[in-house]
Short mmCIF file of C-alpha atoms in Angstrom, two decimals:
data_model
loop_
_atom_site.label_atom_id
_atom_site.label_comp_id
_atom_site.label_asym_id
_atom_site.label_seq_id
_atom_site.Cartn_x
_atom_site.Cartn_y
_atom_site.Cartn_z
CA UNK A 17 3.16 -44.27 6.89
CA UNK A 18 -0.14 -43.05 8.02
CA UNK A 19 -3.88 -43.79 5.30
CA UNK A 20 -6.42 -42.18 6.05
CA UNK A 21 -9.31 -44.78 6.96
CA UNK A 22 -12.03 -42.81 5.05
CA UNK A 23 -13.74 -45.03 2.53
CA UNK A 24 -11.92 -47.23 -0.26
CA UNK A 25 -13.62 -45.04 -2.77
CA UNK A 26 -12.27 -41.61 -1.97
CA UNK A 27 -9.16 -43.44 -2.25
CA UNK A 28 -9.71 -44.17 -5.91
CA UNK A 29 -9.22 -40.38 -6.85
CA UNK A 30 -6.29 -40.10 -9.22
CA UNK A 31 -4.31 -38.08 -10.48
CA UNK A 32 -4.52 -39.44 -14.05
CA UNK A 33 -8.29 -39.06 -13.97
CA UNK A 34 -8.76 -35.26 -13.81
CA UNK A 35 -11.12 -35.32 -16.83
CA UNK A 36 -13.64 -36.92 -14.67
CA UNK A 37 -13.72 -34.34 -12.30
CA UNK A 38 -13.82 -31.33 -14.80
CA UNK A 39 -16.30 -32.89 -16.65
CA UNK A 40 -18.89 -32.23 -13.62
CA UNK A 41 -18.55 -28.57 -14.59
CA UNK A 42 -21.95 -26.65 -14.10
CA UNK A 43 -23.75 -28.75 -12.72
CA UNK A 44 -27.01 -27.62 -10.18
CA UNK A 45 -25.27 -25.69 -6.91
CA UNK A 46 -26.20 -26.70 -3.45
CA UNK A 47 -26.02 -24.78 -0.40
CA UNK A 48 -23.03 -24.11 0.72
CA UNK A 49 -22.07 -24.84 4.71
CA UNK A 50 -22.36 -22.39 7.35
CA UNK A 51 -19.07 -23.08 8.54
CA UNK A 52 -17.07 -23.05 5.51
CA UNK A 53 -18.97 -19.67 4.07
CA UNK A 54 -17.45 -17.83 7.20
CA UNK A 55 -14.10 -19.42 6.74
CA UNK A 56 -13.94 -18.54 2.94
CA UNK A 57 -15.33 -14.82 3.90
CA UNK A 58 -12.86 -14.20 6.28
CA UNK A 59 -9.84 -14.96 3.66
CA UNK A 60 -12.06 -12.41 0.92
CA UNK A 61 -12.80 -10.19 3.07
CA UNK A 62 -10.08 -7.59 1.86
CA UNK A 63 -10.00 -8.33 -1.70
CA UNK A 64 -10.40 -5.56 -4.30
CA UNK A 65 -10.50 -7.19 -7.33
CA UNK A 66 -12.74 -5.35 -10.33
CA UNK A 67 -16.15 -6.93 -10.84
CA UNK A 68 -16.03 -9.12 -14.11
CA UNK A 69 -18.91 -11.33 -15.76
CA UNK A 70 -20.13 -14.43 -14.09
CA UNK A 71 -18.02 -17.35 -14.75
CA UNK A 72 -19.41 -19.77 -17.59
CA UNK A 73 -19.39 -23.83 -17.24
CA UNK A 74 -16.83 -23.68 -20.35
CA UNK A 75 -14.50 -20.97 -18.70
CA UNK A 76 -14.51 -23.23 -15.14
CA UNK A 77 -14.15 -26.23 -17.01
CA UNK A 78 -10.71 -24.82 -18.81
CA UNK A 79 -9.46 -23.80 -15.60
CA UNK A 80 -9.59 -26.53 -13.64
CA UNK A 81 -8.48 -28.35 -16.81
CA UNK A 82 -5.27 -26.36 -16.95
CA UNK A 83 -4.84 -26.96 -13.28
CA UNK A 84 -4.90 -30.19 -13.43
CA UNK A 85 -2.61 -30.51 -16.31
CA UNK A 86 -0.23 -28.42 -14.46
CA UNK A 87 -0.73 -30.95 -11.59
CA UNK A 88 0.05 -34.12 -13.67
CA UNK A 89 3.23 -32.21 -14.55
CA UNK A 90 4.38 -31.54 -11.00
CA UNK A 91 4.92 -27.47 -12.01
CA UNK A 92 4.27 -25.71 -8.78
CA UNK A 93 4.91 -22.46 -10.31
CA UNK A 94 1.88 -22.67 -13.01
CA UNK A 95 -0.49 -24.36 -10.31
CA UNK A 96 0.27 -21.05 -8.09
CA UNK A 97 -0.73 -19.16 -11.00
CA UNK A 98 -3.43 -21.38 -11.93
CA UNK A 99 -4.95 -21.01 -8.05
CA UNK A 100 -4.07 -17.62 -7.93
CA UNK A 101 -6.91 -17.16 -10.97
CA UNK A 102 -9.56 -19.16 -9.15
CA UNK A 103 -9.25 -17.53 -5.85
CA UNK A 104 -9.51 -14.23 -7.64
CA UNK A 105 -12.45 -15.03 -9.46
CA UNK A 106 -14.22 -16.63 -6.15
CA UNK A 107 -13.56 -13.90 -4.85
CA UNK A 108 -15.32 -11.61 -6.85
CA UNK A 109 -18.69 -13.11 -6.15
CA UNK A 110 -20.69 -15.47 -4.67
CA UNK A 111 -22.12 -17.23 -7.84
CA UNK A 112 -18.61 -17.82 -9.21
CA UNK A 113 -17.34 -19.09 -5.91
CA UNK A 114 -20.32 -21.56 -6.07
CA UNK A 115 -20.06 -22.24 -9.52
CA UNK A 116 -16.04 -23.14 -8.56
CA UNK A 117 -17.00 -25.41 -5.63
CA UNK A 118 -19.52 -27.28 -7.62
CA UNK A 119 -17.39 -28.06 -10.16
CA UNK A 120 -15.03 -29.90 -8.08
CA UNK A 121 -12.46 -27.16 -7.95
CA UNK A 122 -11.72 -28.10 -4.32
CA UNK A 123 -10.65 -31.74 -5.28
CA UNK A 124 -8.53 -30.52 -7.91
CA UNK A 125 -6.58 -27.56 -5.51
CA UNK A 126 -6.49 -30.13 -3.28
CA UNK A 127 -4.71 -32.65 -5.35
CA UNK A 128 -2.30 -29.64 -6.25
CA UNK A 129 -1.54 -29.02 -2.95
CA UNK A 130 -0.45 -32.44 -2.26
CA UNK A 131 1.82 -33.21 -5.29
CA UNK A 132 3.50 -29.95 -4.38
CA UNK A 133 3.88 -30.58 -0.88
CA UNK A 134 5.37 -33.82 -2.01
CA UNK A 135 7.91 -32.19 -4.24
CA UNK A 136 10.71 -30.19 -3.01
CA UNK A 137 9.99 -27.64 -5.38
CA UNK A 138 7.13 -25.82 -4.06
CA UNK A 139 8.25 -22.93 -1.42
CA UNK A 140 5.42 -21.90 1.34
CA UNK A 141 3.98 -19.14 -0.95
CA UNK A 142 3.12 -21.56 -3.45
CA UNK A 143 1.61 -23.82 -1.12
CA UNK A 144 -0.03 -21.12 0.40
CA UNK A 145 -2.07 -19.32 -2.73
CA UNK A 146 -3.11 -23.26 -3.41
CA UNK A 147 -4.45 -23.04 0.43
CA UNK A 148 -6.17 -19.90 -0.15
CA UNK A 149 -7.96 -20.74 -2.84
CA UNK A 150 -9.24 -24.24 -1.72
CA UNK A 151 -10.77 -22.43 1.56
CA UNK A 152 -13.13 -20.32 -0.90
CA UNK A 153 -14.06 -23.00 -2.51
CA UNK A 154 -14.05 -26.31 -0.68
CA UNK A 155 -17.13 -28.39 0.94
CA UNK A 156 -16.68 -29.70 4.39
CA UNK A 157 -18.50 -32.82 3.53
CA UNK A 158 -16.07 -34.09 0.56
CA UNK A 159 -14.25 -37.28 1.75
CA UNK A 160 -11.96 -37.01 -1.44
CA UNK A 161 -10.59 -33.25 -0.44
CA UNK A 162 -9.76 -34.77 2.88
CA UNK A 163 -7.69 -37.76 1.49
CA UNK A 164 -5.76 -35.40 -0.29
CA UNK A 165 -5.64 -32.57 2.40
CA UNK A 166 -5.01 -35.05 5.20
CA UNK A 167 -1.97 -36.96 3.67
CA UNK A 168 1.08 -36.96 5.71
CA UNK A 169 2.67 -34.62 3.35
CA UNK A 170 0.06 -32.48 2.79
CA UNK A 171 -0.43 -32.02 6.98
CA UNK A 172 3.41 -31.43 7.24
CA UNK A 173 3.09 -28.85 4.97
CA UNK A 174 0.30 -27.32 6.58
CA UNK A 175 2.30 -27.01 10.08
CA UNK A 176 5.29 -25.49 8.02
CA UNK A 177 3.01 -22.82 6.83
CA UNK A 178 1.19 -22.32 10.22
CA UNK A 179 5.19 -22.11 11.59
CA UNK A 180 6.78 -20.00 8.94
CA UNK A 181 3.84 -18.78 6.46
CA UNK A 182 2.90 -15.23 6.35
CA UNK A 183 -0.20 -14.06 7.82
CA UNK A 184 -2.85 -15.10 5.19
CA UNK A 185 -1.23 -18.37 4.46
CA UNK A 186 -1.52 -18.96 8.24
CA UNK A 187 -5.19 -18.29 8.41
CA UNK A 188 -5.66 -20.13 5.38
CA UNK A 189 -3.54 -23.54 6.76
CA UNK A 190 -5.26 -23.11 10.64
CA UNK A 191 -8.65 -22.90 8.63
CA UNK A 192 -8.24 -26.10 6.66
CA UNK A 193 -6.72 -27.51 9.80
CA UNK A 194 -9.63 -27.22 11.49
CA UNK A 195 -11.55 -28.83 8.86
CA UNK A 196 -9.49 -31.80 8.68
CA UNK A 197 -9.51 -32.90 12.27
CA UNK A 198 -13.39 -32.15 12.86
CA UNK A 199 -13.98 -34.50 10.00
CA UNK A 200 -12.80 -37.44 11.10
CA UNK A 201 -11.06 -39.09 14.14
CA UNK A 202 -8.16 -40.64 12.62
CA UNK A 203 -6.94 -37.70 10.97
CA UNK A 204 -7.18 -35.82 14.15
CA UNK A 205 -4.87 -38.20 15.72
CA UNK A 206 -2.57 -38.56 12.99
CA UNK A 207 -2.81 -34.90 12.84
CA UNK A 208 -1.78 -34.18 16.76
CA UNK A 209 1.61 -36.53 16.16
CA UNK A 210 2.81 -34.10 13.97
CA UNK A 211 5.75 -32.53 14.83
CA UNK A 212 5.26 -28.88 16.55
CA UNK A 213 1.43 -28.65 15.49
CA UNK A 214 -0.03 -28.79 19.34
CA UNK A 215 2.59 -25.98 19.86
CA UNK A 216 1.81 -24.30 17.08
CA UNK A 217 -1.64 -23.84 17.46
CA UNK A 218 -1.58 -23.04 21.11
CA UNK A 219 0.57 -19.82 20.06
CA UNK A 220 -1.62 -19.16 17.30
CA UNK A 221 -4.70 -18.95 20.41
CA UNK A 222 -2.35 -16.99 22.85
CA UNK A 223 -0.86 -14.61 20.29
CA UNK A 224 -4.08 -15.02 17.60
CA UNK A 225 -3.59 -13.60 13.99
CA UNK A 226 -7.18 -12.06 14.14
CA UNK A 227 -10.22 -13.05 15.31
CA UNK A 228 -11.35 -15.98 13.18
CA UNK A 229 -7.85 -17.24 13.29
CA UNK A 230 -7.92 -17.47 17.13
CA UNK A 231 -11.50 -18.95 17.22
CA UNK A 232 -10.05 -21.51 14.49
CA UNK A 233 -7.11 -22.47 16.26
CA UNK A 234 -8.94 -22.68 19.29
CA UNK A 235 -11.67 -25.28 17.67
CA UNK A 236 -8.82 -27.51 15.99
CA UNK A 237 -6.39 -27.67 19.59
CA UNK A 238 -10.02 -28.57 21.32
CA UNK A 239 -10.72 -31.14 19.14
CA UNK A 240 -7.33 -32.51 18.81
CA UNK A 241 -7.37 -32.59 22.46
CA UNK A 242 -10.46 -34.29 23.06
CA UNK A 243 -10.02 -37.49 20.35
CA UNK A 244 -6.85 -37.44 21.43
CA UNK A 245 -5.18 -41.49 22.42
CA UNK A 246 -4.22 -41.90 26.04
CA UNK A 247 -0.22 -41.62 25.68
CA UNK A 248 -1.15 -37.94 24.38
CA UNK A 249 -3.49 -36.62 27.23
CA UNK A 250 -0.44 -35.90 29.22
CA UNK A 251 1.17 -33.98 26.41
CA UNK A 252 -1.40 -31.94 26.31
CA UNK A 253 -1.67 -31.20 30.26
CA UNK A 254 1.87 -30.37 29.88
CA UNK A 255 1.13 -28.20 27.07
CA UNK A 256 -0.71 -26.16 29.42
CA UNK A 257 -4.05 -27.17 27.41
CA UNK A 258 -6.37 -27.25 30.69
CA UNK A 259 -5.70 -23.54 31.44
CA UNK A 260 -6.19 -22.36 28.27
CA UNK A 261 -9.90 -24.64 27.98
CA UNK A 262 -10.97 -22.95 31.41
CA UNK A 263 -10.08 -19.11 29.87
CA UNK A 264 -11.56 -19.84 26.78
CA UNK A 265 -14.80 -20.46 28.80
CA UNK A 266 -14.37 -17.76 30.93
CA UNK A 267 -13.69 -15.16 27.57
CA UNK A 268 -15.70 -17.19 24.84
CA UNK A 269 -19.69 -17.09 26.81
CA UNK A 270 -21.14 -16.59 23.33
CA UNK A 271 -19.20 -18.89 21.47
CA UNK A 272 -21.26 -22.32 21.27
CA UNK A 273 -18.97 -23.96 19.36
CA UNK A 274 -15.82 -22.87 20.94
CA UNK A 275 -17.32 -23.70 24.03
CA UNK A 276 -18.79 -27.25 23.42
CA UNK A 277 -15.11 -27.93 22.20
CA UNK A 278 -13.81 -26.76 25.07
CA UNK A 279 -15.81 -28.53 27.21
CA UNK A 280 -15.22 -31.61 25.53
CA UNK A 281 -11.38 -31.46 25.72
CA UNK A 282 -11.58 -30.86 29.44
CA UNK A 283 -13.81 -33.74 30.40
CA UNK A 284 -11.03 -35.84 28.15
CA UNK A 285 -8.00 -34.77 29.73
CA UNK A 286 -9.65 -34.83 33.67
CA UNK A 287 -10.06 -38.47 32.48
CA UNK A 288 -6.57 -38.70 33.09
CA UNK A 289 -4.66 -38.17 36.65
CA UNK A 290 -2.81 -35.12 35.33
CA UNK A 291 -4.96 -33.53 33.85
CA UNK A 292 -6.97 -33.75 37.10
CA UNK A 293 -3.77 -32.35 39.14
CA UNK A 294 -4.07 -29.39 36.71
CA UNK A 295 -7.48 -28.80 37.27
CA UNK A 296 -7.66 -28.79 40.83
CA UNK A 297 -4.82 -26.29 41.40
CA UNK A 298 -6.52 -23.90 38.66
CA UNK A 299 -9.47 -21.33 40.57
CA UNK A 300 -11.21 -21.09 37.55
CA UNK A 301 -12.27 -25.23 37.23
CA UNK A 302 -15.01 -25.68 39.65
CA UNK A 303 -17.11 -21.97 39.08
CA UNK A 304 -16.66 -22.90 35.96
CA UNK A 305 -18.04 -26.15 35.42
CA UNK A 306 -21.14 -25.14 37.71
CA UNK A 307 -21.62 -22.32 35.79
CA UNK A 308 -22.33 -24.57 32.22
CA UNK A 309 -24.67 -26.56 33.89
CA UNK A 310 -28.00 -24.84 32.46
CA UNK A 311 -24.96 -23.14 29.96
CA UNK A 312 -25.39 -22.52 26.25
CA UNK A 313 -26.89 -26.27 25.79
CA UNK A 314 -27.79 -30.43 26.52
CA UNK A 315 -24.30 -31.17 25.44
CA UNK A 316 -22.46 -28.41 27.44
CA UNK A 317 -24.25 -29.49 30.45
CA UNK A 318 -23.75 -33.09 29.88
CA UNK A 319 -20.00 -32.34 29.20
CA UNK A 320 -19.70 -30.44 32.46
CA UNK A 321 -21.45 -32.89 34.39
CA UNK A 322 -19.11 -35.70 33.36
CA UNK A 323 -15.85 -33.70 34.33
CA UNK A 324 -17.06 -32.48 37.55
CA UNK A 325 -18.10 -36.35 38.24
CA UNK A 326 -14.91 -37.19 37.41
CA UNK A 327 -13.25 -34.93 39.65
CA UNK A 328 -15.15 -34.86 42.27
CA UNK A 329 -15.48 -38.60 42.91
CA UNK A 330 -10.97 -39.15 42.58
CA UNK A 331 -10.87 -36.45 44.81
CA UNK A 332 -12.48 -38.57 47.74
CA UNK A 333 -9.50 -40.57 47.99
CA UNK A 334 -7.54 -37.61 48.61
CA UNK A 335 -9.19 -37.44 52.76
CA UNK A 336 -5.88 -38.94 54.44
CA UNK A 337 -3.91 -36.11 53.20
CA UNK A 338 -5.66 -33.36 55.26
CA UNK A 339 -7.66 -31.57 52.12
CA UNK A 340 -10.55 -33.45 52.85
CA UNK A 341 -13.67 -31.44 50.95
CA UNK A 342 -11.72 -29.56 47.83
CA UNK A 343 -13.51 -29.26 44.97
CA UNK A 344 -16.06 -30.90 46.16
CA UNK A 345 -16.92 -28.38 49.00
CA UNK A 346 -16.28 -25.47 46.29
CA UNK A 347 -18.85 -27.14 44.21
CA UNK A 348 -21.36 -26.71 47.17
CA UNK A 349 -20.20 -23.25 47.76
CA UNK A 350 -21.19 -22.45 44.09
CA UNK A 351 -24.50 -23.69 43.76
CA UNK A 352 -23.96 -26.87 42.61
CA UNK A 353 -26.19 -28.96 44.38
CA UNK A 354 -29.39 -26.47 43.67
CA UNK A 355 -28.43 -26.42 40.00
CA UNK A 356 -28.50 -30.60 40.09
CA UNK A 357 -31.77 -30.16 41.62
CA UNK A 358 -33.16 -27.68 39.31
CA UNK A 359 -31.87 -29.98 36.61
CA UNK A 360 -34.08 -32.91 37.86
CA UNK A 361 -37.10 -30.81 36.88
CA UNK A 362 -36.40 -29.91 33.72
CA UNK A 363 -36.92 -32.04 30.36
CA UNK A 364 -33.43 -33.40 29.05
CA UNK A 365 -31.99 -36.33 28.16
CA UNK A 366 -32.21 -39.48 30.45
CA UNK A 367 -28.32 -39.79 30.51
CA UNK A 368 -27.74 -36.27 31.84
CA UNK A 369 -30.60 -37.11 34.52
CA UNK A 370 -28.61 -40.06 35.55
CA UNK A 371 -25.27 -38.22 35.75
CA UNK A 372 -26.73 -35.49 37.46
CA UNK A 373 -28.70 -38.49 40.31
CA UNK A 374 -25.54 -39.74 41.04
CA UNK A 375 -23.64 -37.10 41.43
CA UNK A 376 -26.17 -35.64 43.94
CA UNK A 377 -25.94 -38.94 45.75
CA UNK A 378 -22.06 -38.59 46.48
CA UNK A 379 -22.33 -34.43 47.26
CA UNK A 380 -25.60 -35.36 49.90
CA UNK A 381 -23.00 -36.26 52.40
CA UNK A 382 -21.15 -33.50 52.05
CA UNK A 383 -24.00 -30.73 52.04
CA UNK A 384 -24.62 -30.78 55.16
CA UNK A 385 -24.13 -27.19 56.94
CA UNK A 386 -23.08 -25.24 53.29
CA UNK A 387 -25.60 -23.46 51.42
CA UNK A 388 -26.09 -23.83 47.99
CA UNK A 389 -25.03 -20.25 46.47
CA UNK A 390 -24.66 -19.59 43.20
CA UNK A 391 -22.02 -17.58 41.68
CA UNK A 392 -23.04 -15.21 39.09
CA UNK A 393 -19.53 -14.26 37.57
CA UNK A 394 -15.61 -14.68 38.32
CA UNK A 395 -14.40 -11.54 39.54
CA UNK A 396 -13.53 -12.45 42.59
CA UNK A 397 -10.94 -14.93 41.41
CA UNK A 398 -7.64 -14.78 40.80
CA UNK A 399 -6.16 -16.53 37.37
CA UNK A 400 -3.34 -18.19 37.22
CA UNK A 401 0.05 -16.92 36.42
#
């Protein structure tokens, strides 16, 4: 059985000790993250719920309280009701929502979640209010949600509901999802071998759910594809991952994070021999590539430097088979070796400046007689099939 590696005191949560978390009721808010303010917006955004009085330490204190109670007693049915009450009231404001996530609401939904995805009780609906609720209210940067959230059979239940859920419970699980495998490594990889997820979320970014479901299915594949171990690289070639990196490039120019992910799981899987076989025989790869150098930042170029090294410098042994050049001559074609020198000038980091030396060193002998033009856009390519 999987443990999370996370440290030996997030481990220590129980579910005996409740009291301690509901004690920490109103205490001083901090500022909630970025990321999980958009994610908990985009599950509120419909709600119509009347407008009641801001929620007191006492009244979040109780709830929690009977959450947790209902918890301890493994009664799915009264935690559904119990986080269908907090994701109403964080949904009717902003102070209640932080009021909830600073009072550890997140731990407890998350402890909920797990005991009921443990039981055989709890049907996807149930698991899916608990869901819905914790993305309103959690903090990216609690180790203790994520021992709870991460569990084996708390991530099997979040692929059941991103299989068979309905469409807010599948928002809410690819949102969490997400989460969980940016947070930490392990997870991620205990994450990809779960049955169907890879497949899952691939069909979530092909045929998205809306928007923010697509860009969050898209970050959590990425990811999972980048930390992925070796054995796995292939399954995710197979999985027709490279393709779907190069269009989400192609569609996603103002996405920085989408992008950087992207990136990131290409240079990973052109580490490996298939995943270089895929992309050389996809149009898109090389424009592509050229075109992040100087993209949307340091990392992006650094990222796109290191896969067009990679396949660039494999393809060389490739001569005795008559396709002597390839992507290497495309790069040229594109601008590539301008960009590298253009790069040179510039102030970066002293890593990418290395990268991009070498890389001029191996194109120099095959410059000669190609100019260095640079393509502006991808229309006149063809995608694949």
């Amino acid at each position: 059985m999987y443990r999370s590696p996370l440290r030996d005191s997030a481990h220590s949560l129980k579910r005996s000790n409740f009291s301690y978390l509901i004690s920490t009721a109103g205490l001083a808010m901090s500022p909630t993250l970025e990321s999980a303010a958009g994610d908990r917006a985009a599950v509120a955004a419909n709600s119509t719920s009347p407008r009641s009085p801001p929620l007191s330490a006492a009244e979040v204190s109780s709830i929690l309280s009977q959450l947790a109670s209902d918890t301890h007693r493994s009664d799915p049915v009264r935690c559904r009701k119990s986080a269908a009450r907090i994701r109403a009231l964080a949904t009717e404001s902003d102070r209640n929502r932080r009021r909830l996530a600073n009072s550890g609401a997140a731990c407890v939904l998350a402890a909920a979640f797990r005991t009921c995805a443990a039981g055989c009780a709890a049907s996807l609906d149930i698991l899916s209010e608990i869901l819905s609720a914790l993305v309103l209210v959690y903090r990216i940067d609690d180790e203790e949600i994520f021992c709870e959230i991460g569990s084996p059979e708390s991530l099997d239940a979040i692929v059941s509901i991103l299989k068979s859920g309905d469409m807010s419970g599948k928002l809410s699980a690819v949102l969490v999802l997400k989460q969980i495998v940016s947070f930490d490594g392990d997870l991620a990889r205990a994450a990809a071998r779960m049955d169907g997820l890879i497949e899952t979320l691939l069909k979530l970014i092909t045929d998205p759910i809306s928007p923010k479901g697509k860009k969050a299915a898209q970050l959590a594949a990425f990811h999972l594809a980048s930390c992925s171990e070796e054995w796995m690289e292939a399954t995710f070639v197979r999985m027709g991952v490279v393709s779907l990196v190069l269009e989400s490039l192609v569609d996603s120019e103002s996405e920085k994070r989408v992008g950087e992910a992207a990136l990131s799981a290409l240079d990973r899987l052109c580490g490996c021999e298939l995943g270089r076989e895929k992309a050389y025989g996809n149009a898109l790869t090389v424009p592509v590539l050229v075109k992040k150098i100087f993209g949307f930042s340091d990392l992006a170029t650094d990222l796109a430097l290191s896969s067009l090294w990679k396949l660039c410098k494999n393809w060389e042994g490739e001569k005795e088979e008559g396709r002597e050049g390839g992507c290497v001559v495309e790069a040229l074609q594109v601008g590539i070796f301008m960009k590298l020198l253009m790069l040179l000038q510039v102030e970066c980091r002293e890593g990418v400046k290395e990268r991009a030396t070498e890389l001029l060193r191996f194109l120099n002998g095959y410059e000669k007689g190609l100019g260095c033009i640079d393509s502006k856009d991808f229309r006149g390519l063809r995608r694949p099939v």
